[in-house]
């Protein structure tokens, strides 16, 4: 999987550096608390929120259980409507497909709708290598692109920037990408938005090729759905002659009726709106000159680790995610560390469980992500599709320590051994051996009690990192088993 921030350290080191950035922490605190409060108010208006949440979970789980069937149905529906479906096993294949499709049009630039999937595969970079310029049109994505930056939030990629920083980026960089920023630009939101609108307008009107993702795909009709708040998506989806959509295979829904649930839960969970200002839906192609929409439509269905994730009975619930970002806005770890520390386009709690599954846990950064949490459970409470993120985090920690990643070899799903953590694995295996043998456990407890005055206050070797911030619990003078036998030995139930 692409999408790793090249050169980023593992989460502990990146987070340690981030928490010392006072500007970053201030920006994040203000933004996440504001969004969090608005979301709570919007959700509180819905009397049947719990039922909608459960319905979303059930629909997603049903679809994932029958994913192959619905993907085949989607392909038939899209093809019947005049579109072309392409299957991409990984990021490299998806990038090759999209690059070739753009080249076939003879164009050297594309306009883009905000898309996590294209960020995941590094599409912009792949297009740039082939001389094709990809222009982000979402305001926050535009800020990130102009600032030569990285996104740090699923919904608001430039959440780590304040208005003054954005003004400076526009004034300095816009002229290199197209229409320059107006003279005397201030940091008022209205002026910044107007500068972005003028800068993007010429690109919308000139572009012949648009690239998008999709929030949902409807199997029964072949319809794709994009929800957004700015209108840039509508421009990219309707003006270009050719539209290429790169969508993860988990974004599929069986029927139109299923979509009803998510059009209620997604906007409230993400932007705290009752409905998104722009909900764009398209099915196949349109005839030239008769209607808005593409004359040529390509759908690239992206796997890139999703099938392997589906094979994990606990971890697969991450594929329910509808990218609302509610979990980021309530996470105390994200609020302090920011999105860049996660080293992935998927930051926050959902990134901590999704990225290691899509990319595997072989790298230092992916092996560290399941530990980027206090397990407080706030993420689960706000998730509109009831992903039990703490459960998956603990499950992935076990995988890191015990065995590595679930992977596929031919038609078989196997557990690939992990690298490192040998001392921790050895300790856990020794504990398992002792706990399975009562006599050994009893002897060990008595020995520990009798030698307790000799015990160190901190652990040696690899244990230093653990005991450096924790007090070792004192060993009691008498094991519980001995105390029980001495005080309760003659009573009913004593063992």
Short mmCIF file of C-alpha atoms in Angstrom, two decimals:
data_model
loop_
_atom_site.label_atom_id
_atom_site.label_comp_id
_atom_site.label_asym_id
_atom_site.label_seq_id
_atom_site.Cartn_x
_atom_site.Cartn_y
_atom_site.Cartn_z
CA UNK A 1 0.00 0.00 0.00
CA UNK A 2 1.16 3.52 -0.78
CA UNK A 3 0.14 6.46 1.32
CA UNK A 4 2.92 6.21 3.90
CA UNK A 5 4.46 9.58 4.65
CA UNK A 6 7.98 8.81 3.48
CA UNK A 7 10.60 9.48 6.13
CA UNK A 8 8.15 9.70 9.02
CA UNK A 9 9.29 8.03 12.25
CA UNK A 10 7.16 5.62 14.28
CA UNK A 11 4.25 7.14 16.17
CA UNK A 12 5.93 7.47 19.61
CA UNK A 13 8.75 9.62 18.25
CA UNK A 14 6.53 11.64 15.90
CA UNK A 15 3.99 12.28 18.64
CA UNK A 16 6.70 13.28 21.12
CA UNK A 17 7.85 15.97 18.70
CA UNK A 18 4.30 17.10 17.83
CA UNK A 19 3.14 17.70 21.40
CA UNK A 20 5.86 20.35 21.82
CA UNK A 21 4.42 22.40 18.94
CA UNK A 22 2.21 24.87 20.80
CA UNK A 23 0.73 26.39 17.62
CA UNK A 24 -0.26 22.96 16.34
CA UNK A 25 -1.86 22.00 19.64
CA UNK A 26 -3.78 25.25 19.80
CA UNK A 27 -5.10 24.86 16.25
CA UNK A 28 -6.16 21.27 16.89
CA UNK A 29 -7.77 21.98 20.24
CA UNK A 30 -9.87 24.82 18.87
CA UNK A 31 -10.96 22.96 15.74
CA UNK A 32 -11.74 19.56 17.25
CA UNK A 33 -13.66 21.00 20.21
CA UNK A 34 -15.73 23.18 17.89
CA UNK A 35 -16.60 20.33 15.53
CA UNK A 36 -17.25 17.98 18.44
CA UNK A 37 -19.77 20.32 20.05
CA UNK A 38 -21.61 20.95 16.79
CA UNK A 39 -21.80 17.24 16.04
CA UNK A 40 -23.27 16.45 19.46
CA UNK A 41 -25.99 19.05 18.88
CA UNK A 42 -26.82 17.73 15.39
CA UNK A 43 -26.99 14.12 16.58
CA UNK A 44 -29.09 15.11 19.57
CA UNK A 45 -31.83 16.30 17.22
CA UNK A 46 -32.41 12.73 15.95
CA UNK A 47 -34.63 10.64 18.22
CA UNK A 48 -33.73 7.35 16.53
CA UNK A 49 -29.96 7.86 16.27
CA UNK A 50 -29.18 4.56 17.99
CA UNK A 51 -31.44 2.72 15.53
CA UNK A 52 -29.81 4.47 12.56
CA UNK A 53 -26.38 3.58 13.91
CA UNK A 54 -27.34 -0.07 14.27
CA UNK A 55 -28.90 -0.09 10.80
CA UNK A 56 -25.69 1.29 9.29
CA UNK A 57 -23.68 -1.39 11.06
CA UNK A 58 -25.97 -4.18 9.87
CA UNK A 59 -26.04 -2.95 6.27
CA UNK A 60 -22.26 -2.71 6.14
CA UNK A 61 -21.74 -6.12 7.74
CA UNK A 62 -24.21 -7.76 5.36
CA UNK A 63 -22.52 -6.15 2.37
CA UNK A 64 -19.05 -7.23 3.49
CA UNK A 65 -20.25 -10.82 3.95
CA UNK A 66 -21.52 -10.84 0.36
CA UNK A 67 -18.98 -8.44 -1.12
CA UNK A 68 -18.15 -10.55 -4.16
CA UNK A 69 -21.81 -10.76 -5.19
CA UNK A 70 -22.45 -7.04 -4.89
CA UNK A 71 -19.24 -6.08 -6.70
CA UNK A 72 -20.23 -8.23 -9.66
CA UNK A 73 -23.70 -6.67 -9.61
CA UNK A 74 -22.14 -3.20 -9.53
CA UNK A 75 -19.89 -3.96 -12.50
CA UNK A 76 -22.89 -5.08 -14.56
CA UNK A 77 -24.89 -2.02 -13.58
CA UNK A 78 -22.10 0.47 -14.35
CA UNK A 79 -21.36 -1.21 -17.68
CA UNK A 80 -25.04 -1.19 -18.64
CA UNK A 81 -25.16 2.55 -17.94
CA UNK A 82 -22.27 3.24 -20.31
CA UNK A 83 -19.34 3.20 -17.90
CA UNK A 84 -16.21 1.06 -17.87
CA UNK A 85 -15.05 -0.83 -14.78
CA UNK A 86 -11.39 -1.54 -14.01
CA UNK A 87 -10.09 -3.74 -11.17
CA UNK A 88 -6.94 -2.73 -9.30
CA UNK A 89 -5.31 -5.18 -6.92
CA UNK A 90 -2.93 -2.62 -5.42
CA UNK A 91 -1.77 0.98 -5.57
CA UNK A 92 0.67 0.46 -8.45
CA UNK A 93 -1.99 -1.11 -10.65
CA UNK A 94 -4.51 1.60 -9.86
CA UNK A 95 -1.99 4.33 -10.68
CA UNK A 96 -1.08 2.65 -13.97
CA UNK A 97 -4.73 2.40 -14.96
CA UNK A 98 -5.55 6.03 -14.17
CA UNK A 99 -2.36 7.36 -15.77
CA UNK A 100 -3.05 5.45 -18.98
CA UNK A 101 -6.68 6.62 -19.08
CA UNK A 102 -5.60 10.25 -18.76
CA UNK A 103 -2.92 9.83 -21.43
CA UNK A 104 -5.51 8.39 -23.83
CA UNK A 105 -7.46 11.64 -23.62
CA UNK A 106 -4.39 13.62 -24.70
CA UNK A 107 -4.73 15.93 -21.68
CA UNK A 108 -1.93 16.90 -19.31
CA UNK A 109 -3.97 18.11 -16.33
CA UNK A 110 -6.89 16.90 -14.22
CA UNK A 111 -9.10 18.47 -11.57
CA UNK A 112 -9.77 16.40 -8.47
CA UNK A 113 -12.56 15.94 -5.98
CA UNK A 114 -11.31 15.32 -2.43
CA UNK A 115 -10.54 11.61 -2.29
CA UNK A 116 -8.92 9.51 0.44
CA UNK A 117 -8.47 6.59 -1.93
CA UNK A 118 -6.34 8.59 -4.38
CA UNK A 119 -4.25 9.89 -1.47
CA UNK A 120 -3.86 6.33 -0.22
CA UNK A 121 -2.33 5.18 -3.50
CA UNK A 122 -0.28 8.34 -4.11
CA UNK A 123 -2.05 9.14 -7.37
CA UNK A 124 -0.99 12.79 -7.58
CA UNK A 125 2.66 11.81 -7.40
CA UNK A 126 2.21 9.03 -9.95
CA UNK A 127 0.53 11.44 -12.39
CA UNK A 128 3.24 14.05 -11.84
CA UNK A 129 5.91 11.54 -12.79
CA UNK A 130 4.17 11.15 -16.14
CA UNK A 131 3.89 14.89 -16.73
CA UNK A 132 0.25 15.19 -15.71
CA UNK A 133 -0.72 17.93 -13.24
CA UNK A 134 -3.42 17.04 -10.70
CA UNK A 135 -5.15 20.05 -9.13
CA UNK A 136 -6.93 19.63 -5.81
CA UNK A 137 -10.15 21.66 -5.70
CA UNK A 138 -11.37 21.10 -2.13
CA UNK A 139 -10.40 24.21 -0.15
CA UNK A 140 -8.51 22.35 2.57
CA UNK A 141 -6.82 20.06 0.05
CA UNK A 142 -5.86 23.12 -1.98
CA UNK A 143 -4.21 24.63 1.11
CA UNK A 144 -2.28 21.40 1.68
CA UNK A 145 -1.20 21.17 -1.95
CA UNK A 146 -0.13 24.80 -2.26
CA UNK A 147 1.75 24.56 1.04
CA UNK A 148 3.60 21.43 -0.11
CA UNK A 149 2.16 19.91 3.03
CA UNK A 150 0.49 16.67 4.10
CA UNK A 151 -3.13 16.20 5.13
CA UNK A 152 -3.65 15.77 8.86
CA UNK A 153 -7.39 15.10 9.14
CA UNK A 154 -9.87 13.02 7.15
CA UNK A 155 -12.51 15.73 6.80
CA UNK A 156 -10.41 18.91 7.25
CA UNK A 157 -6.95 18.08 5.86
CA UNK A 158 -5.58 21.53 6.78
CA UNK A 159 -6.92 21.51 10.33
CA UNK A 160 -3.38 22.08 11.61
CA UNK A 161 -3.19 25.47 9.84
CA UNK A 162 -4.59 28.75 11.15
CA UNK A 163 -5.89 31.63 9.03
CA UNK A 164 -2.64 33.57 9.11
CA UNK A 165 -0.69 30.59 7.82
CA UNK A 166 -3.25 30.02 5.06
CA UNK A 167 -3.05 33.67 3.94
CA UNK A 168 0.72 33.40 3.70
CA UNK A 169 0.51 30.18 1.68
CA UNK A 170 -1.98 31.71 -0.78
CA UNK A 171 0.07 34.88 -1.21
CA UNK A 172 3.29 32.96 -1.72
CA UNK A 173 2.22 29.95 -3.81
CA UNK A 174 -0.94 30.64 -5.84
CA UNK A 175 0.90 32.36 -8.66
CA UNK A 176 3.00 29.23 -9.22
CA UNK A 177 -0.14 27.11 -9.76
CA UNK A 178 -2.35 29.53 -11.68
CA UNK A 179 -4.18 32.74 -10.86
CA UNK A 180 -2.30 34.61 -8.10
CA UNK A 181 -3.86 35.70 -4.84
CA UNK A 182 -5.36 39.23 -4.80
CA UNK A 183 -3.12 42.06 -3.66
CA UNK A 184 -3.51 42.91 0.01
CA UNK A 185 -5.13 39.59 0.88
CA UNK A 186 -6.11 39.42 4.56
CA UNK A 187 -6.80 36.40 6.75
CA UNK A 188 -10.57 36.88 6.95
CA UNK A 189 -12.43 33.70 5.93
CA UNK A 190 -14.46 35.49 3.25
CA UNK A 191 -11.36 36.87 1.51
CA UNK A 192 -9.52 33.55 1.70
CA UNK A 193 -12.50 31.69 0.25
CA UNK A 194 -12.87 34.25 -2.55
CA UNK A 195 -9.18 33.96 -3.43
CA UNK A 196 -9.56 30.17 -3.67
CA UNK A 197 -12.75 30.49 -5.74
CA UNK A 198 -11.10 32.78 -8.30
CA UNK A 199 -8.00 30.58 -8.43
CA UNK A 200 -10.01 27.42 -9.04
CA UNK A 201 -12.61 28.82 -11.44
CA UNK A 202 -10.26 28.88 -14.40
CA UNK A 203 -9.27 25.29 -13.72
CA UNK A 204 -12.88 24.10 -13.57
CA UNK A 205 -13.70 25.74 -16.88
CA UNK A 206 -10.54 24.49 -18.62
CA UNK A 207 -10.27 20.89 -17.44
CA UNK A 208 -11.35 18.05 -19.70
CA UNK A 209 -10.65 15.27 -17.19
CA UNK A 210 -11.93 14.95 -13.64
CA UNK A 211 -10.77 12.49 -10.97
CA UNK A 212 -12.86 11.57 -7.95
CA UNK A 213 -13.50 9.00 -5.32
CA UNK A 214 -16.96 8.20 -3.99
CA UNK A 215 -18.63 8.06 -0.62
CA UNK A 216 -20.96 5.27 -1.74
CA UNK A 217 -21.65 3.03 -4.74
CA UNK A 218 -25.10 1.50 -5.29
CA UNK A 219 -24.90 -2.03 -6.67
CA UNK A 220 -28.44 -2.29 -8.04
CA UNK A 221 -28.16 0.80 -10.28
CA UNK A 222 -24.43 1.45 -10.71
CA UNK A 223 -24.84 4.90 -9.16
CA UNK A 224 -21.95 6.65 -7.42
CA UNK A 225 -22.46 9.23 -4.69
CA UNK A 226 -20.25 12.11 -3.53
CA UNK A 227 -21.26 14.34 -0.62
CA UNK A 228 -19.48 17.65 -0.01
CA UNK A 229 -20.01 21.15 1.30
CA UNK A 230 -18.29 23.52 -1.14
CA UNK A 231 -19.58 22.76 -4.64
CA UNK A 232 -16.14 22.01 -6.05
CA UNK A 233 -17.09 18.36 -6.31
CA UNK A 234 -20.17 19.19 -8.38
CA UNK A 235 -17.98 21.20 -10.76
CA UNK A 236 -15.49 18.34 -11.17
CA UNK A 237 -18.23 15.76 -11.65
CA UNK A 238 -20.29 17.64 -14.22
CA UNK A 239 -17.98 19.84 -16.35
CA UNK A 240 -15.15 17.52 -17.56
CA UNK A 241 -15.80 15.28 -20.56
CA UNK A 242 -14.03 12.34 -18.91
CA UNK A 243 -14.50 11.27 -15.28
CA UNK A 244 -12.30 8.69 -13.56
CA UNK A 245 -13.41 7.52 -10.10
CA UNK A 246 -11.09 5.52 -7.85
CA UNK A 247 -13.11 3.83 -5.11
CA UNK A 248 -12.31 1.24 -2.45
CA UNK A 249 -14.30 -1.94 -2.86
CA UNK A 250 -15.79 -1.56 0.63
CA UNK A 251 -17.73 1.60 -0.36
CA UNK A 252 -20.51 -0.42 -1.95
CA UNK A 253 -24.15 -0.55 -0.78
CA UNK A 254 -26.71 -3.02 -2.14
CA UNK A 255 -29.72 -0.73 -2.74
CA UNK A 256 -30.98 2.84 -2.86
CA UNK A 257 -32.92 2.20 0.33
CA UNK A 258 -29.65 1.48 2.15
CA UNK A 259 -28.32 4.88 1.11
CA UNK A 260 -31.11 6.56 3.08
CA UNK A 261 -29.50 5.55 6.38
CA UNK A 262 -26.07 6.95 5.57
CA UNK A 263 -27.34 10.24 4.15
CA UNK A 264 -28.68 10.87 7.64
CA UNK A 265 -25.72 9.69 9.71
CA UNK A 266 -22.74 10.85 7.60
CA UNK A 267 -23.40 14.62 7.48
CA UNK A 268 -24.28 14.83 11.17
CA UNK A 269 -21.18 12.84 12.14
CA UNK A 270 -18.78 14.71 9.86
CA UNK A 271 -19.78 18.34 9.29
CA UNK A 272 -22.56 18.48 11.94
CA UNK A 273 -25.10 19.30 9.21
CA UNK A 274 -28.55 17.81 8.79
CA UNK A 275 -27.67 17.14 5.17
CA UNK A 276 -24.72 17.97 2.97
CA UNK A 277 -25.11 21.11 0.85
CA UNK A 278 -24.06 19.13 -2.24
CA UNK A 279 -25.03 15.50 -2.73
CA UNK A 280 -24.01 14.50 -6.27
CA UNK A 281 -25.09 11.22 -7.83
CA UNK A 282 -24.27 9.93 -11.30
CA UNK A 283 -24.99 6.75 -13.18
CA UNK A 284 -22.84 5.99 -16.21
CA UNK A 285 -22.46 8.63 -18.90
CA UNK A 286 -24.45 11.41 -20.56
CA UNK A 287 -24.79 12.37 -24.22
CA UNK A 288 -22.74 15.32 -25.39
CA UNK A 289 -24.62 18.61 -25.21
CA UNK A 290 -27.78 17.22 -23.66
CA UNK A 291 -27.03 17.10 -19.94
CA UNK A 292 -24.42 17.74 -17.29
CA UNK A 293 -22.03 14.91 -16.57
CA UNK A 294 -19.21 12.96 -18.20
CA UNK A 295 -19.39 11.61 -21.71
CA UNK A 296 -16.83 8.96 -20.72
CA UNK A 297 -16.83 7.36 -17.27
CA UNK A 298 -14.28 4.96 -15.77
CA UNK A 299 -14.64 3.30 -12.37
CA UNK A 300 -11.44 1.90 -10.83
CA UNK A 301 -12.31 -0.53 -8.03
CA UNK A 302 -9.45 -0.59 -5.54
CA UNK A 303 -8.49 -3.53 -3.31
CA UNK A 304 -5.04 -2.56 -1.96
CA UNK A 305 -5.22 -4.68 1.18
CA UNK A 306 -8.98 -4.66 1.70
CA UNK A 307 -9.48 -8.33 0.83
CA UNK A 308 -6.83 -9.31 3.36
CA UNK A 309 -8.50 -7.09 5.96
CA UNK A 310 -11.81 -8.78 5.21
CA UNK A 311 -10.23 -12.13 6.11
CA UNK A 312 -9.72 -10.97 9.72
CA UNK A 313 -12.90 -11.62 11.68
CA UNK A 314 -12.15 -8.93 14.27
CA UNK A 315 -10.31 -6.38 12.15
CA UNK A 316 -12.73 -6.42 9.22
CA UNK A 317 -15.14 -4.08 11.02
CA UNK A 318 -12.75 -1.25 10.07
CA UNK A 319 -14.12 -1.64 6.52
CA UNK A 320 -17.47 -0.30 7.74
CA UNK A 321 -15.87 3.14 8.00
CA UNK A 322 -17.67 5.89 6.08
CA UNK A 323 -14.85 8.43 6.60
CA UNK A 324 -16.84 10.82 8.78
CA UNK A 325 -13.84 11.64 11.05
CA UNK A 326 -15.97 11.80 14.22
CA UNK A 327 -13.47 9.54 15.99
CA UNK A 328 -10.63 11.99 15.34
CA UNK A 329 -12.52 14.90 16.86
CA UNK A 330 -13.06 13.17 20.22
CA UNK A 331 -9.69 11.41 20.49
CA UNK A 332 -7.41 12.84 23.21
CA UNK A 333 -4.35 11.36 21.49
CA UNK A 334 -5.15 12.89 18.10
CA UNK A 335 -5.93 16.26 19.69
CA UNK A 336 -2.45 16.44 21.16
CA UNK A 337 -0.36 14.69 18.52
CA UNK A 338 -2.08 15.75 15.31
CA UNK A 339 -2.58 13.75 12.15
CA UNK A 340 0.95 13.83 10.75
CA UNK A 341 2.25 11.71 13.63
CA UNK A 342 0.29 8.71 12.31
CA UNK A 343 2.40 8.58 9.15
CA UNK A 344 -0.58 7.80 6.94
CA UNK A 345 -3.37 9.51 5.03
CA UNK A 346 -5.68 7.87 7.57
CA UNK A 347 -4.90 9.51 10.92
CA UNK A 348 -6.57 9.24 14.31
CA UNK A 349 -8.28 6.18 15.80
CA UNK A 350 -9.58 4.84 12.48
CA UNK A 351 -6.12 5.23 10.96
CA UNK A 352 -4.59 3.37 13.89
CA UNK A 353 -6.63 0.28 12.95
CA UNK A 354 -7.04 0.72 9.19
CA UNK A 355 -3.51 1.55 8.08
CA UNK A 356 -1.82 -1.44 9.80
CA UNK A 357 -4.35 -3.75 8.19
CA UNK A 358 -4.07 -2.32 4.70
CA UNK A 359 -0.27 -2.01 4.83
CA UNK A 360 0.64 -4.80 7.25
CA UNK A 361 2.54 -4.47 10.52
CA UNK A 362 6.04 -5.18 9.23
CA UNK A 363 7.21 -1.57 9.33
CA UNK A 364 8.09 0.22 12.57
CA UNK A 365 5.44 2.88 12.03
CA UNK A 366 2.60 0.44 11.33
CA UNK A 367 3.59 -1.77 14.26
CA UNK A 368 3.40 1.31 16.52
CA UNK A 369 -0.05 2.56 15.39
CA UNK A 370 -2.17 0.08 17.42
CA UNK A 371 -0.53 1.57 20.52
CA UNK A 372 -1.46 5.16 19.56
CA UNK A 373 -4.46 5.11 21.88
CA UNK A 374 -5.44 5.30 25.53
CA UNK A 375 -8.34 2.87 24.85
CA UNK A 376 -10.76 5.37 26.39
CA UNK A 377 -13.54 4.26 24.02
CA UNK A 378 -14.72 7.74 22.97
CA UNK A 379 -14.16 6.79 19.31
CA UNK A 380 -16.55 3.85 19.57
CA UNK A 381 -19.22 5.99 21.24
CA UNK A 382 -19.37 8.47 18.33
CA UNK A 383 -18.85 6.07 15.40
CA UNK A 384 -22.01 6.12 13.22
CA UNK A 385 -21.45 2.51 12.14
CA UNK A 386 -20.43 1.23 15.60
CA UNK A 387 -16.86 0.19 14.82
CA UNK A 388 -15.42 -1.07 18.10
CA UNK A 389 -12.06 0.61 17.57
CA UNK A 390 -10.67 -0.27 21.03
CA UNK A 391 -11.40 -3.95 20.39
CA UNK A 392 -9.55 -3.84 17.08
CA UNK A 393 -6.64 -1.93 18.63
CA UNK A 394 -6.15 -4.62 21.26
CA UNK A 395 -6.50 -7.30 18.57
CA UNK A 396 -3.83 -5.64 16.45
CA UNK A 397 -1.52 -5.27 19.44
CA UNK A 398 -1.81 -9.02 19.87
CA UNK A 399 -0.96 -9.48 16.21
CA UNK A 400 2.10 -7.26 16.48
CA UNK A 401 3.38 -9.22 19.49
CA UNK A 402 2.36 -12.72 18.49
CA UNK A 403 2.33 -13.15 14.81
CA UNK A 404 2.36 -10.27 12.39
CA UNK A 405 -0.26 -9.81 9.71
CA UNK A 406 -3.02 -11.71 7.99
CA UNK A 407 -2.05 -12.15 4.37
CA UNK A 408 -3.06 -14.18 1.34
CA UNK A 409 -1.00 -16.81 -0.45
CA UNK A 410 -2.92 -18.01 -3.46
CA UNK A 411 -6.33 -19.09 -2.19
CA UNK A 412 -5.17 -19.49 1.41
CA UNK A 413 -5.28 -16.90 4.20
CA UNK A 414 -2.24 -17.25 6.47
CA UNK A 415 -0.70 -15.44 9.42
CA UNK A 416 2.65 -13.94 8.46
CA UNK A 417 5.16 -13.92 11.35
CA UNK A 418 6.10 -10.51 12.68
CA UNK A 419 9.61 -9.15 13.05
CA UNK A 420 10.97 -7.94 16.38
CA UNK A 421 9.26 -7.98 19.80
CA UNK A 422 11.09 -11.24 20.58
CA UNK A 423 11.50 -10.42 24.29
CA UNK A 424 7.83 -9.57 24.70
CA UNK A 425 6.72 -12.71 22.89
CA UNK A 426 9.05 -14.83 25.02
CA UNK A 427 7.67 -13.27 28.23
CA UNK A 428 4.07 -13.89 27.17
CA UNK A 429 4.82 -17.50 26.26
CA UNK A 430 6.54 -18.07 29.61
CA UNK A 431 3.55 -16.59 31.43
CA UNK A 432 1.16 -18.80 29.46
CA UNK A 433 3.22 -21.87 30.33
CA UNK A 434 3.23 -20.99 34.04
CA UNK A 435 -0.48 -20.12 34.24
CA UNK A 436 -1.34 -23.47 32.68
CA UNK A 437 0.51 -25.31 35.52
CA UNK A 438 -0.91 -24.59 39.01
CA UNK A 439 2.03 -26.15 40.82
CA UNK A 440 4.57 -24.04 38.94
CA UNK A 441 2.48 -20.90 39.50
CA UNK A 442 2.18 -21.58 43.26
CA UNK A 443 5.92 -22.13 43.61
CA UNK A 444 6.68 -18.98 41.64
CA UNK A 445 4.34 -16.88 43.78
CA UNK A 446 5.90 -18.13 47.02
CA UNK A 447 9.40 -17.54 45.71
CA UNK A 448 8.48 -14.00 44.66
CA UNK A 449 7.06 -13.25 48.12
CA UNK A 450 10.09 -14.53 49.97
CA UNK A 451 12.53 -12.58 47.78
CA UNK A 452 10.49 -9.40 47.51
CA UNK A 453 13.05 -7.26 49.37
CA UNK A 454 15.55 -8.04 46.63
CA UNK A 455 13.29 -6.93 43.80
CA UNK A 456 14.47 -3.85 41.84
CA UNK A 457 12.34 -0.71 41.70
CA UNK A 458 12.75 -0.50 37.93
CA UNK A 459 13.04 -3.19 35.28
CA UNK A 460 16.35 -3.83 33.53
CA UNK A 461 17.01 -4.02 29.79
CA UNK A 462 13.96 -3.72 27.48
CA UNK A 463 11.71 -3.31 30.54
CA UNK A 464 13.22 0.11 31.29
CA UNK A 465 10.88 1.85 28.87
CA UNK A 466 7.86 0.42 30.71
CA UNK A 467 9.01 1.07 34.27
CA UNK A 468 10.42 4.47 33.41
CA UNK A 469 6.94 5.98 33.64
CA UNK A 470 5.26 3.48 35.99
CA UNK A 471 5.74 2.21 39.53
CA UNK A 472 6.32 -1.51 39.82
CA UNK A 473 3.57 -2.95 42.02
CA UNK A 474 4.95 -4.26 45.34
CA UNK A 475 4.89 -8.02 45.85
CA UNK A 476 2.78 -8.96 48.92
CA UNK A 477 4.41 -10.77 51.79
CA UNK A 478 2.07 -13.73 51.31
CA UNK A 479 0.62 -15.14 48.07
CA UNK A 480 -3.17 -14.97 47.74
CA UNK A 481 -3.41 -18.76 47.54
CA UNK A 482 -1.61 -19.14 50.88
CA UNK A 483 -3.72 -16.41 52.50
CA UNK A 484 -6.90 -18.07 51.28
CA UNK A 485 -5.86 -21.47 52.54
CA UNK A 486 -4.87 -20.03 55.91
CA UNK A 487 -8.02 -17.92 56.44
CA UNK A 488 -10.69 -19.75 54.47
CA UNK A 489 -9.37 -23.29 54.23
CA UNK A 490 -12.02 -24.84 56.48
CA UNK A 491 -15.02 -23.11 54.89
CA UNK A 492 -17.29 -24.25 52.06
CA UNK A 493 -15.86 -23.63 48.62
CA UNK A 494 -12.24 -23.51 49.76
CA UNK A 495 -9.74 -25.04 47.36
#
